[in-house]
Short mmCIF file of C-alpha atoms and ligand atoms in Angstrom, two decimals:
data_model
loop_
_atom_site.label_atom_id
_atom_site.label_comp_id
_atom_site.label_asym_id
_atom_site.label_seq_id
_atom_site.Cartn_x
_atom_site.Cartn_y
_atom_site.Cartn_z
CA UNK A 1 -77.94 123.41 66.44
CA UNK A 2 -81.08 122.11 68.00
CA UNK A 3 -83.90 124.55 67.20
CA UNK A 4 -86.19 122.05 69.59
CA UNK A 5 -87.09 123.34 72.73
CA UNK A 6 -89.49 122.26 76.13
CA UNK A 7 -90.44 124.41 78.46
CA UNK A 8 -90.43 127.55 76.02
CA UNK A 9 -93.62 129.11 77.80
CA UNK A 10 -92.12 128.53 81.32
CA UNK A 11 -89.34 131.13 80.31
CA UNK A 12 -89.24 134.64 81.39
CA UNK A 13 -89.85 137.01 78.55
CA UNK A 14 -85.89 137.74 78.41
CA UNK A 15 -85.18 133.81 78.46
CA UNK A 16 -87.54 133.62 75.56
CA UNK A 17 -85.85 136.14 73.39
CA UNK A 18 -82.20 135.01 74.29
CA UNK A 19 -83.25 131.23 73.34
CA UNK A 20 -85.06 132.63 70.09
CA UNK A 21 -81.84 135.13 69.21
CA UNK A 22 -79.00 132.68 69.95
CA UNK A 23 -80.84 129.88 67.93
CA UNK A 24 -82.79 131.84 65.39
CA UNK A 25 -80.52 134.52 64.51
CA UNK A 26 -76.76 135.71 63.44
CA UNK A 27 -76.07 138.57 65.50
CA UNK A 28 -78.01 137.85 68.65
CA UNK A 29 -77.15 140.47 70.52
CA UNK A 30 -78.54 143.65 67.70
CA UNK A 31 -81.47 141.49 67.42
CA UNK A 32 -81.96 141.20 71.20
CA UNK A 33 -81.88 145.01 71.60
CA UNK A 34 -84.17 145.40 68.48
CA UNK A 35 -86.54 143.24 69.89
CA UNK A 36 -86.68 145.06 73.35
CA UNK A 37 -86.55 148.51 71.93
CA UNK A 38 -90.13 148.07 70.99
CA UNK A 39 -91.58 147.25 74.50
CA UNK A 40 -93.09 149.78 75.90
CA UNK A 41 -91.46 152.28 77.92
CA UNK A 42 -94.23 151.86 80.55
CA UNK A 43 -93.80 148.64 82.46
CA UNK A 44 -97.60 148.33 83.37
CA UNK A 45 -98.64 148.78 79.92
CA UNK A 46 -96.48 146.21 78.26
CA UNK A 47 -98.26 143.98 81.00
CA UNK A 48 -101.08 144.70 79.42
CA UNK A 49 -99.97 143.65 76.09
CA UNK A 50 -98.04 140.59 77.01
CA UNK A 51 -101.50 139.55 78.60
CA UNK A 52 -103.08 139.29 75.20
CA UNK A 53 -101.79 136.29 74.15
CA UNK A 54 -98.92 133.42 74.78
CA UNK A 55 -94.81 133.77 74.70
CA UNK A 56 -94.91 137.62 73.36
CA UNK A 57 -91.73 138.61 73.16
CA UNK A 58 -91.98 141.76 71.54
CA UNK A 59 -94.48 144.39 70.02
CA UNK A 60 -95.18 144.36 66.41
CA UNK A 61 -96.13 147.92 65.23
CA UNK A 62 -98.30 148.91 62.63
CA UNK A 63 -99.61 152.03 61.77
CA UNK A 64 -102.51 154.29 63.21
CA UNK A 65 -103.88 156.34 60.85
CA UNK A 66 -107.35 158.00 60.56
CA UNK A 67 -109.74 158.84 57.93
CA UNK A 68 -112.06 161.93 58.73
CA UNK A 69 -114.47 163.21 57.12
CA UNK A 70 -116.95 160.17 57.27
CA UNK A 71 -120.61 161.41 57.09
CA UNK A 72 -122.91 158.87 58.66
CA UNK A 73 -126.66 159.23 58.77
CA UNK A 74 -125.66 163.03 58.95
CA UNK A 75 -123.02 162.53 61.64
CA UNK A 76 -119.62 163.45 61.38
CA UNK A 77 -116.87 160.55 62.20
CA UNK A 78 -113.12 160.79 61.71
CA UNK A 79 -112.41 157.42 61.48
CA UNK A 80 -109.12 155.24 63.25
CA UNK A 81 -107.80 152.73 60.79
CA UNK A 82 -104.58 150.20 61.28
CA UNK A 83 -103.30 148.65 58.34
CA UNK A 84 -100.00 148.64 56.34
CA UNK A 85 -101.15 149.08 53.41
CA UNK A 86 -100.01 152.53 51.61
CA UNK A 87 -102.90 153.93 49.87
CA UNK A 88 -105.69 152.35 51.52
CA UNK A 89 -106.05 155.57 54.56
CA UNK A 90 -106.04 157.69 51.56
CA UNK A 91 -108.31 156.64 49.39
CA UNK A 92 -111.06 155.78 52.07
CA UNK A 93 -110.68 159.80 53.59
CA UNK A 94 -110.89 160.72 49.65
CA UNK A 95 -114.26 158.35 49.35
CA UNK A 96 -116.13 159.53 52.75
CA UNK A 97 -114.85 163.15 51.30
CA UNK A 98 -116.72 162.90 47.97
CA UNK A 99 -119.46 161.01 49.62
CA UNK A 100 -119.85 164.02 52.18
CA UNK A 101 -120.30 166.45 49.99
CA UNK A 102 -123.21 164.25 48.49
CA UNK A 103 -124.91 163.80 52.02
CA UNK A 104 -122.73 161.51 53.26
CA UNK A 105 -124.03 157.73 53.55
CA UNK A 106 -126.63 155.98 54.80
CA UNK A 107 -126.76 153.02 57.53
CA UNK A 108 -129.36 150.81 59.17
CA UNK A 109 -129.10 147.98 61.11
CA UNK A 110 -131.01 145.10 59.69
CA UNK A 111 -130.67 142.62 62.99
CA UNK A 112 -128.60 141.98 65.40
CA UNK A 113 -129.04 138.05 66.67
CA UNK A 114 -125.37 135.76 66.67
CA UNK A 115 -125.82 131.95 66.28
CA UNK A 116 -124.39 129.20 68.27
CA UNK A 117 -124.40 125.76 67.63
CA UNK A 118 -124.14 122.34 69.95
CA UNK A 119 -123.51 119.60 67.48
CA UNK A 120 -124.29 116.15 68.58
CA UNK A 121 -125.46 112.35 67.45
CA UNK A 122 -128.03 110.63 68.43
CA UNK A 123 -128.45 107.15 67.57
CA UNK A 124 -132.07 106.66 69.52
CA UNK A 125 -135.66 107.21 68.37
CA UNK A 126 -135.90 110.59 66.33
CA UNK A 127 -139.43 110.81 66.77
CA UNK A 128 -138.77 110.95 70.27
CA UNK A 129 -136.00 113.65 70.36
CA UNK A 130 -138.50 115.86 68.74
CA UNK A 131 -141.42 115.22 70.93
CA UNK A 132 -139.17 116.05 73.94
CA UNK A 133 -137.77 119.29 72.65
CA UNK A 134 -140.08 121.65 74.46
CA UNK A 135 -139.14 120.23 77.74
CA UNK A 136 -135.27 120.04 76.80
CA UNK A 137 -135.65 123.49 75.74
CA UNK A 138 -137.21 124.57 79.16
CA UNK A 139 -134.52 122.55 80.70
CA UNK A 140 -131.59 123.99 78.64
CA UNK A 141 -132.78 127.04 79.58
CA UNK A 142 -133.20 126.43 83.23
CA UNK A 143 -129.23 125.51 83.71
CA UNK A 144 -128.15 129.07 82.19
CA UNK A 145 -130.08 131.11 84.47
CA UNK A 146 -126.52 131.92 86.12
CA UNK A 147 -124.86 132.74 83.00
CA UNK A 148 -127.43 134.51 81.28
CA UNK A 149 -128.66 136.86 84.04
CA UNK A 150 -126.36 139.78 83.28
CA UNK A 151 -126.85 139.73 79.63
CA UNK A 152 -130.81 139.41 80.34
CA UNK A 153 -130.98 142.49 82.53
CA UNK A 154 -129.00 144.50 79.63
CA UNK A 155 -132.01 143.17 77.08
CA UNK A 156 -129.41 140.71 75.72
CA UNK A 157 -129.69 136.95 76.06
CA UNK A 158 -130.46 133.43 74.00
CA UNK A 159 -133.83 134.10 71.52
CA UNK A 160 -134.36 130.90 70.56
CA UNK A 161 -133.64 127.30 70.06
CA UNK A 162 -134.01 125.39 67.02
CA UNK A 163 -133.03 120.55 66.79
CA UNK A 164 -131.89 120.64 62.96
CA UNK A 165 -132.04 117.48 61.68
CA UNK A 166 -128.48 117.11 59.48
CA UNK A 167 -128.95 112.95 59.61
CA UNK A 168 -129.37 112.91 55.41
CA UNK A 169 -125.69 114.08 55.43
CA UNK A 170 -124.23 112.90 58.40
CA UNK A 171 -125.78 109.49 60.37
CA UNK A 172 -126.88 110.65 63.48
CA UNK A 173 -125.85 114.43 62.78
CA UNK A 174 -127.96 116.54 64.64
CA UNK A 175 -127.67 120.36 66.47
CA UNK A 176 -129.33 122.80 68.40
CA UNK A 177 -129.06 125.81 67.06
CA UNK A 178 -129.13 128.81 69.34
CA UNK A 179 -129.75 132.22 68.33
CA UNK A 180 -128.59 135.13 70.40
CA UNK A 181 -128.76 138.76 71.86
CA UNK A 182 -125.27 140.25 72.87
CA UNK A 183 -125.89 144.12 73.51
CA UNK A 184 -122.76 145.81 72.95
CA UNK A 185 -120.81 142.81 73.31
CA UNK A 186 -119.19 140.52 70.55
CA UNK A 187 -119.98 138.02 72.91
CA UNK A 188 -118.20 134.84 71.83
CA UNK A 189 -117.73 134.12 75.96
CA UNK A 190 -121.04 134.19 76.74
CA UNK A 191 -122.62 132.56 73.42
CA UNK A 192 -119.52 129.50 74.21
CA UNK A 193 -120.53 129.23 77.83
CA UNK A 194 -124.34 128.88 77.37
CA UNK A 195 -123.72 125.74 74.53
CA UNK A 196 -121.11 124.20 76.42
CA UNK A 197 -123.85 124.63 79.72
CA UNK A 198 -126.49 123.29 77.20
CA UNK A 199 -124.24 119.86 75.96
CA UNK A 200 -123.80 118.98 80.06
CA UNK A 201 -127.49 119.92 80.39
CA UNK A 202 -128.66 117.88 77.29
CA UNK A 203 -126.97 114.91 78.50
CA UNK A 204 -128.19 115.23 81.95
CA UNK A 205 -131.98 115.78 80.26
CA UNK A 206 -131.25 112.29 78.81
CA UNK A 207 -130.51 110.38 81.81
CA UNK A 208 -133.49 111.73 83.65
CA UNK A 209 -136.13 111.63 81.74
CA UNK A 210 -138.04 108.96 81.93
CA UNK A 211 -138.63 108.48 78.40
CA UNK A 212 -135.28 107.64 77.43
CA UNK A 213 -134.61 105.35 80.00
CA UNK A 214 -131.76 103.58 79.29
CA UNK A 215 -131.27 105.54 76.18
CA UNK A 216 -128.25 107.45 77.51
CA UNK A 217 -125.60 105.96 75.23
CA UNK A 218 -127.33 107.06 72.13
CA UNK A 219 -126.27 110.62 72.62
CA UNK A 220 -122.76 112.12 71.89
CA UNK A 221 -121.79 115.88 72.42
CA UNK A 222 -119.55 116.35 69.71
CA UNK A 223 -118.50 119.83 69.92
CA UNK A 224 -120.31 123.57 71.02
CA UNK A 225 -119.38 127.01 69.44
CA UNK A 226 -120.48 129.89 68.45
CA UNK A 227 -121.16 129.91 64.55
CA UNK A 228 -118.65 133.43 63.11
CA UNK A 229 -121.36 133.43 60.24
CA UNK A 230 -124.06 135.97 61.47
CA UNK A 231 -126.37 136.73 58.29
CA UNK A 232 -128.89 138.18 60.99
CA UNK A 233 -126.62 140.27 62.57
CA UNK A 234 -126.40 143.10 59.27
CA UNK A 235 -125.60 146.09 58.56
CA UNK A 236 -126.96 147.71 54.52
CA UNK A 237 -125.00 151.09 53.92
CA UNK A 238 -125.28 153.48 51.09
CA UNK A 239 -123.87 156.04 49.24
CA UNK A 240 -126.57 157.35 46.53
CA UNK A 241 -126.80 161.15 44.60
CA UNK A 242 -128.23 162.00 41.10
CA UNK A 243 -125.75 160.92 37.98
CA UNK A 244 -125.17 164.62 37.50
CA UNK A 245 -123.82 165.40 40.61
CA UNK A 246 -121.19 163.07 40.28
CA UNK A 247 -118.96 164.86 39.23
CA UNK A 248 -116.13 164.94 36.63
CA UNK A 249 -113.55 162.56 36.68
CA UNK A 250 -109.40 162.25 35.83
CA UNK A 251 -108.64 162.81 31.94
CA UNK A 252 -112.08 164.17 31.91
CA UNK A 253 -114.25 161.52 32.09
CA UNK A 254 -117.91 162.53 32.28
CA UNK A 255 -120.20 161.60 35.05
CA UNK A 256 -122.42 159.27 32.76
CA UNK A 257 -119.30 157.53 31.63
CA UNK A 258 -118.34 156.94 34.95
CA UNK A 259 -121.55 155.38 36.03
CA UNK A 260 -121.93 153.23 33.62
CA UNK A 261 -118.45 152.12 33.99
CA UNK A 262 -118.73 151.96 37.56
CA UNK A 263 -121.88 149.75 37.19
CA UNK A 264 -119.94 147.43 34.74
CA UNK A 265 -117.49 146.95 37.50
CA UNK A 266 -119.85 145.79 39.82
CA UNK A 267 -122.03 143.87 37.78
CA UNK A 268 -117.95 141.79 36.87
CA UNK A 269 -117.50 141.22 40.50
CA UNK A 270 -120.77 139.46 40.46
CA UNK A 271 -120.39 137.27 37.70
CA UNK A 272 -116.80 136.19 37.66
CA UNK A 273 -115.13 135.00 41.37
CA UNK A 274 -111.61 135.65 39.96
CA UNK A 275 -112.62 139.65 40.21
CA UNK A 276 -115.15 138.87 43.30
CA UNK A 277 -111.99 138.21 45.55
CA UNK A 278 -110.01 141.24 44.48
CA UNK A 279 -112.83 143.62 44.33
CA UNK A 280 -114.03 142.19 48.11
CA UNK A 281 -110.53 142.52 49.53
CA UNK A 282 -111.01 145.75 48.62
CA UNK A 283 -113.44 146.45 50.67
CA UNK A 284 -112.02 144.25 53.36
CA UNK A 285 -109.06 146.99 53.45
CA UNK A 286 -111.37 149.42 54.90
CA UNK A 287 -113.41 146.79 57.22
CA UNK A 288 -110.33 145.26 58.55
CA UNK A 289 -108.18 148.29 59.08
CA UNK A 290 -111.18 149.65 61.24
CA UNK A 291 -112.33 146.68 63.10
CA UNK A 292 -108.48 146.27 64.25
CA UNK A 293 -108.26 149.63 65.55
CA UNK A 294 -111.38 149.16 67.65
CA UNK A 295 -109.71 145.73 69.12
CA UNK A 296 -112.29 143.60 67.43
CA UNK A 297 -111.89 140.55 65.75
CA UNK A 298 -111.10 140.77 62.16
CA UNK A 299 -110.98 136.80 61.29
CA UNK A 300 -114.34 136.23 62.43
CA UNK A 301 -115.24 139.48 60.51
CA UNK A 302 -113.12 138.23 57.39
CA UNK A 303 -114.36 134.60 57.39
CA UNK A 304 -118.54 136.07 57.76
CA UNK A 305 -117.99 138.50 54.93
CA UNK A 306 -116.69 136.11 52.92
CA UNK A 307 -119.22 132.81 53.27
CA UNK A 308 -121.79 135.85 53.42
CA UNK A 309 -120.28 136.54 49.56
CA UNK A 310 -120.85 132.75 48.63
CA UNK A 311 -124.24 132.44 49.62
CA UNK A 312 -125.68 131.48 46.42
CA UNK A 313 -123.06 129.08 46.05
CA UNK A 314 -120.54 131.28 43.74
CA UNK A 315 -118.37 134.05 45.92
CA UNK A 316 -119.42 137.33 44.46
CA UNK A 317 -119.19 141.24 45.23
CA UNK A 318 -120.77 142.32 48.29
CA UNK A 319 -121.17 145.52 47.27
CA UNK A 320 -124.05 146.34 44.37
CA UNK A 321 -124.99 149.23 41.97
CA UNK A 322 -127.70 150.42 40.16
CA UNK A 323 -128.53 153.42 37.97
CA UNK A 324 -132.04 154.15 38.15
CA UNK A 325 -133.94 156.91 36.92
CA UNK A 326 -130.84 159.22 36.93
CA UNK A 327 -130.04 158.26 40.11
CA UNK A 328 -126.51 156.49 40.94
CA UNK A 329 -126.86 153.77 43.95
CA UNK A 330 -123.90 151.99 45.59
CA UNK A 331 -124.70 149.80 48.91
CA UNK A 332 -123.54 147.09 50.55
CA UNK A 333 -125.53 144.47 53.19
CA UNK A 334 -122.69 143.14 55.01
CA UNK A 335 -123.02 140.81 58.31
CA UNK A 336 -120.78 141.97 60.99
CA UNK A 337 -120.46 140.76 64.26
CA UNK A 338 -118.41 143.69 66.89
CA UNK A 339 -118.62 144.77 70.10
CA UNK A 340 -117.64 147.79 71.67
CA UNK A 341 -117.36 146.44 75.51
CA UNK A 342 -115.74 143.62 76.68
CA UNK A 343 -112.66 141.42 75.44
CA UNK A 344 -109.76 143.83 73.48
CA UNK A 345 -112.08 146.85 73.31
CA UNK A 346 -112.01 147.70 76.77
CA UNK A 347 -108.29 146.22 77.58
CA UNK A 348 -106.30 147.85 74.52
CA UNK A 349 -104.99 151.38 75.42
CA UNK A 350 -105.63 152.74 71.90
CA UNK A 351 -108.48 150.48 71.05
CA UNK A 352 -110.10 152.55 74.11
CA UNK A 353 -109.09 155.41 72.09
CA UNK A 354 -110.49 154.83 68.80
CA UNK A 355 -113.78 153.89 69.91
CA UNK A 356 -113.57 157.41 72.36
CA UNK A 357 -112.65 159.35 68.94
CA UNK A 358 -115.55 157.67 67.22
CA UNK A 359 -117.91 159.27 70.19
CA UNK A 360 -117.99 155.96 71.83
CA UNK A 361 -120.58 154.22 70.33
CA UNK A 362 -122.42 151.21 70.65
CA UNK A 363 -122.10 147.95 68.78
CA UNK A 364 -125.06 148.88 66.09
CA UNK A 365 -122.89 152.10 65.59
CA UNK A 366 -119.79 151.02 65.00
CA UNK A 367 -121.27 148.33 62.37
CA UNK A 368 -122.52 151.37 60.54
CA UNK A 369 -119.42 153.41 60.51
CA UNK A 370 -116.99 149.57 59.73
CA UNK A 371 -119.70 149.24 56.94
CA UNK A 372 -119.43 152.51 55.49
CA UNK A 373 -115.97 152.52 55.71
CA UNK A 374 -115.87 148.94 53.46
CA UNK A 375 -117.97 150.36 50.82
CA UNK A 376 -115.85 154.11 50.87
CA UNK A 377 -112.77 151.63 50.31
CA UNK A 378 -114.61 149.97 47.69
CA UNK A 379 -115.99 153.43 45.57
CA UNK A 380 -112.11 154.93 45.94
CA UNK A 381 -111.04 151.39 44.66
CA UNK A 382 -113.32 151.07 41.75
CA UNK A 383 -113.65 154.95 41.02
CA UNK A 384 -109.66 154.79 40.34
CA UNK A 385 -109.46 151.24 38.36
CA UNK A 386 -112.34 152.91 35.87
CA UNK A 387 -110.60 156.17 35.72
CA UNK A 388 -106.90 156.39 36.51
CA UNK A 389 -105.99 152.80 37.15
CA UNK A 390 -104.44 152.34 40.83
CA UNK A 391 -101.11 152.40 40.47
CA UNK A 392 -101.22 156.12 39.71
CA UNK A 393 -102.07 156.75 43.13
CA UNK A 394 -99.91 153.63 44.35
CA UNK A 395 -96.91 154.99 42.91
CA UNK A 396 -97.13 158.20 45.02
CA UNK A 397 -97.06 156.59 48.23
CA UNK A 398 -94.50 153.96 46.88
CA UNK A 399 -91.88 157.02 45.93
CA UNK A 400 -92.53 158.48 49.34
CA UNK A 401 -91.38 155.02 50.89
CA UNK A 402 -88.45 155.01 48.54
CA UNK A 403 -87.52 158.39 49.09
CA UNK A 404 -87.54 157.66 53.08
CA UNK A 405 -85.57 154.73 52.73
CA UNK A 406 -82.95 157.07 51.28
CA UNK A 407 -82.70 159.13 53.89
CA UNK A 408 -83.48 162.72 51.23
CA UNK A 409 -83.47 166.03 52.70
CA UNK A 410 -86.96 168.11 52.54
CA UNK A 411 -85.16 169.62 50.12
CA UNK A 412 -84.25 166.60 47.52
CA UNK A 413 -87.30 164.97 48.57
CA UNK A 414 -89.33 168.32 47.13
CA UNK A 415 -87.01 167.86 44.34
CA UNK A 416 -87.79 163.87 43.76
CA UNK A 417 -91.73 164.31 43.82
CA UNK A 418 -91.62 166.98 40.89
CA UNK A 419 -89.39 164.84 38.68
CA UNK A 420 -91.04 161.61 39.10
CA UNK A 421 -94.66 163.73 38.81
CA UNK A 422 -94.16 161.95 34.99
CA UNK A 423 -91.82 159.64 35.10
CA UNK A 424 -91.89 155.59 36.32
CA UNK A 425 -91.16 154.99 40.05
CA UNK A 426 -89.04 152.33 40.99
CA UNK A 427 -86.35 151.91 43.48
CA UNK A 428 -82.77 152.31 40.95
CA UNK A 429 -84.23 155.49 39.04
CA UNK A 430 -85.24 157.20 42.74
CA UNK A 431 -81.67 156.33 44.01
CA UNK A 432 -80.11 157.14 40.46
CA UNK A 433 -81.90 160.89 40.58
CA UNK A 434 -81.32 161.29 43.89
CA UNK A 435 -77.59 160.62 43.31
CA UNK A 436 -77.82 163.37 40.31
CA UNK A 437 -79.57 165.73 42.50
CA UNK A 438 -76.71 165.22 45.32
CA UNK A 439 -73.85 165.60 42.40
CA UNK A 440 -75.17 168.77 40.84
CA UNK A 441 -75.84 170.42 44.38
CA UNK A 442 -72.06 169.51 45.28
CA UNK A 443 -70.72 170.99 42.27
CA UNK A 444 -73.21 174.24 42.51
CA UNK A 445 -71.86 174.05 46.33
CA UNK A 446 -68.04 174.15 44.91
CA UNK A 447 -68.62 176.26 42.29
CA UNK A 448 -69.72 179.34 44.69
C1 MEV B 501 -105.70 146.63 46.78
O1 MEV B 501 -105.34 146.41 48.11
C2 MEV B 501 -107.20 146.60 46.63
C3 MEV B 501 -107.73 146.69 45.21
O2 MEV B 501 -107.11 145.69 44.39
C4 MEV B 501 -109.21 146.48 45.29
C5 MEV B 501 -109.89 146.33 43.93
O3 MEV B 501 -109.25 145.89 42.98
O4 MEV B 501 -111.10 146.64 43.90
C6 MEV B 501 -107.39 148.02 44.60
#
């Protein structure tokens, strides 16, 4: 069968589907009716979905779950989080638990500017480029007046503009690199509009100004974007509290023993990138799971984070510990670029709703509250693999799927969690004890 096809986005939305289930699938029809049983129920609002990107056939759920409990800077938060993950909603309400009863964490914003970046070569006179850059700057700056006056009356707008010389690398390699103020926007629009206004405006600079006459071929726009590494726009959050107020831990670990394990942990992720990536992911769970369910971006969040973690050249832990003085100190400095108006944020129906359950705040807030939720994921993470090991806690959530997959009573799923309380989970022995439970409670059932 030919699985080719032209003219797939001209379809209607049930065109699309019927071509995908006749040529995709074995039973078209179920899968045709599965597919359309998740669209919503309100025709207006699956408009609003289908809007978000290209040929959506269908609605992929995912669970919303929140962690409360989160004590910011002495505010409370119960915080939305989507992700699949079992465990991860858990842990992070057990983490901003603990840490509440400690005074909760501790956020500041450390800057706020985004960078964008019009790459270009220039073959001509260097010398030249660089004695021209005030007025190219003025003029740049001159052509965005249109795009920039909204974000300039809300405080917002482009901070400055640096020519870096990359020509040791790349012949002829060189960009302007623009640094920006977005408000409460994420602002990739605006930051993508100004440096693709600035490559027109550059070129146009070069034709009319007299000293580069005739100089116009030597400059090629290569490309303009916004840069999705932000190392000015940061966020440092911390979770700190004496070593004896820790706390005592599972098989009765002692808070010093903790700490210092703890520490260790940290101090691995630093030194070896094999436990870096695991350990960061980590704390990714938290980030991601919260930037989703605000309708922000969680690539560009992902791909910061992580060049953020390499910026010595080796990927290592974000987060960091030290034990000073009897004092136990967990933080993180994470870059973290989010908006709270504009793009998903304002279109999504629930996105609209997490942000209104967080007390809708404004972009430094909500980089405070993703932050803290990162390094709460990353304390539950570590706290278990130093005491318990994770698939203790795993495990749980992992029999509960099981058990739900088999379709148990209250009853035998009461029954299930007490027997498997100390014995190994996997799928056969949950289906074999069910199948006891089910036998014995027939013959009880005959017997009386
Ligand atoms: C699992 O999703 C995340 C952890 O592996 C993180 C870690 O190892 O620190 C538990």
């Amino acid at each position: 069968m030919n699985k080719r096809i032209s003219g797939f986005s001209k379809l209607n939305k049930a065109g699309k589907i019927k071509w995908i289930v006749k040529t995709f699938f074995k039973d078209p029809e179920n899968v045709m009716n599965e597919l359309m049983s998740y669209w919503h129920s309100n025709e207006a609002e699956q408009k609003i979905f289908d809007g978000f990107s290209e040929n959506t056939i269908s609605n992929f759920m995912l669970p919303y779950g929140v962690a409360p409990n989160f004590m910011i800077n002495n505010k409370v938060y119960a915080v939305p989080m989507v992700i699949e993950e079992s465990s991860v909603v858990a842990a992070a309400s057990s983490a901003a638990k603990y840490w509440a009863d400690r005074g909760g964490f501790r956020a500041e914003i450390l800057g706020t500017r985004k960078i964008g970046q019009l790459h270009f070569k220039w073959s001509g006179n260097a010398l030249k480029l660089r004695s021209r850059l005030d007025d190219i700057k003025e003029y740049l700056m001159s052509e965005v007046g249109d795009i920039t006056k909204n974000m300039d009356k809300r405080g917002g707008g482009i901070r400055e503009i640096e020519l870096i010389d990359f020509t040791s690398k790349l012949d002829q390699y060189y960009q302007l690199r623009v640094s920006f103020e977005t408000c409460d926007s994420m602002g990739a629009n605006f930051i993508n509009s100004v440096l693709e206004q600035f490559g027109q405006s550059l070129q146009q600079f070069v034709i009319q100004d007299e000293t580069f006459q005739g100089e116009e071929k030597d400059l090629e726009i290569i490309m303009a974007i916004l840069s999705n590494f932000t190392p000015q726009c940061m966020v440092r959050v911390t979770a700190e509290c004496p070593i004896k107020e820790l706390g005592n831990f599972p098989g009765g670990m002692e808070d010093e023993t903790f700490a210092r394990k703890f520490y260790e942990a940290i101090q691995i992720a630093h030194i070896d990138s094999y436990r870096a990536t695991t350990h960061n992911k980590g704390i990714f769970n938290g980030i991601d799971a919260v930037v989703l369910a605000t309708g922000n971006d969680f690539r560009a969040i992902e791909a910061c984070g992580h060049t953020y973690a390499s910026k010595d050249g080796q990927y290592r832990s974000l987060s960091h510990c030290k034990i000073d003085d009897g004092v136990f100190k967990f933080w993180m400095d994470l870059p973290l670029a989010v908006g709270t108006v504009g793009g998903l944020t304002s279109l999504h129906p629930i996105a609209k709703r997490s942000l209104e359950l967080l007390g809708n705040p404004g972009a430094e807030e909500l980089m405070m509250i993703i932050a803290a939720t990162g390094l709460a994921q990353n304390f539950a993470a570590v706290r278990s693999l130093v005491t318990t090991g994770i698939q203790q806690g795993h495990m749980k959530m992992h029999l509960m799927n099981i058990i739900n997959s088999l379709n148990a009573t209250n009853q035998e799923e009461k029954q299930l969690v007490a027997y498997f309380e100390n014995e190994a989970v996997s799928f056969s022995a949950v289906r074999n004890q069910l199948d006891a439970i089910r036998t014995s409670s027939n013959a009880n059932n005959k017997a009386n």
